[in-house]
Amino acid sequence: MNTGKIGVFDSGVGGLSVLREIHRLLPDIPTLYFADQKHVPYGPRPHTEIYGFVRQVTDFFIANGAEVIVLACHAASAAALYPLREDYPHIPFVGIEPAVKPAAIATKSRVIGVLTTQATADGELYRKVLTQFAKDVRVITQVAPRLVELVEAGTFHTETGKAVIADYLNPLIDAGVDQLVLACTHFPFLADELAEISDGKMTLVDPGLAVAKQVKRVLPMQFVPADESHAYFTSGDVKAFQLALQRLIGVSASAQTPSIF
Ligand code: DGL
């Protein structure tokens, strides 16, 4: 019998912003979360290299009973979503694309900002949503790799952290952006700082809930949830990851590094 078990993946702790929405929407379904912190950040890496990492995690998830796999990472989706669907045709993959569509619908200033990383900005998924949904609006793409570092290190509340965020945000504020697409799953954790720096003038577009709804749609038609709790894995430092779990989504759980990583 199917268990509906979901594997959720990111380069680091960013995907926890998607995982918390999946837990809210599907509280009875066990999840596996994998943070590839040995290789974070993915943003500056070539797509082929990212694809290699994602395949390894996909094999790990499948070996551990995942029936649906969520790429809770824009960079991993940009690099791997299409090839994964070809290479593993029996597994439903849920990817994540920059949420340009809702931003383009909601903007009043007709200027939207997309805060992202290089691997996502270079991807086919981004080109596709721009062509489809952003014909009548101006889009400013801001590649912000240091924001990934801030969230990984947990230093975004500090004065130095806020100054880094402001450096990326000020040109968007000056350009009249009123909708800010968070096209990296690390960035929803910066919501308070982004709201403070932009003085509430930008609506933050976080795709986490939309991804969770898509996960619900692709779950097997019939399943009996496995009688298991959620499990957490990292290819990096286990203690640091456990702290981040607590700090970012209020989960106290132990994590492990599987021996193959
Ligand atoms: N959370 C990843 C994303 O959504 C972070 C990218 C990175 O590792 O650079 O793209």
GROMACS .gro file of C-alpha atoms in nm, residues 10 14 30 39 49 83 101 216 238:
model
    9
   10ASP     CA    1   1.708   2.198  -0.065
   14GLY     CA    2   1.580   2.733   0.277
   30PRO     CA    3   0.552   1.168   0.708
   39HIS     CA    4   2.745   2.190  -0.121
   49GLU     CA    5   2.701   2.004  -1.118
   83PRO     CA    6   1.602   1.595  -1.654
  101LYS     CA    7   0.262   3.524  -1.232
  216LYS     CA    8  -0.135   1.762  -0.213
  238VAL     CA    9   2.430   1.795   1.218
   0.00000   0.00000   0.00000
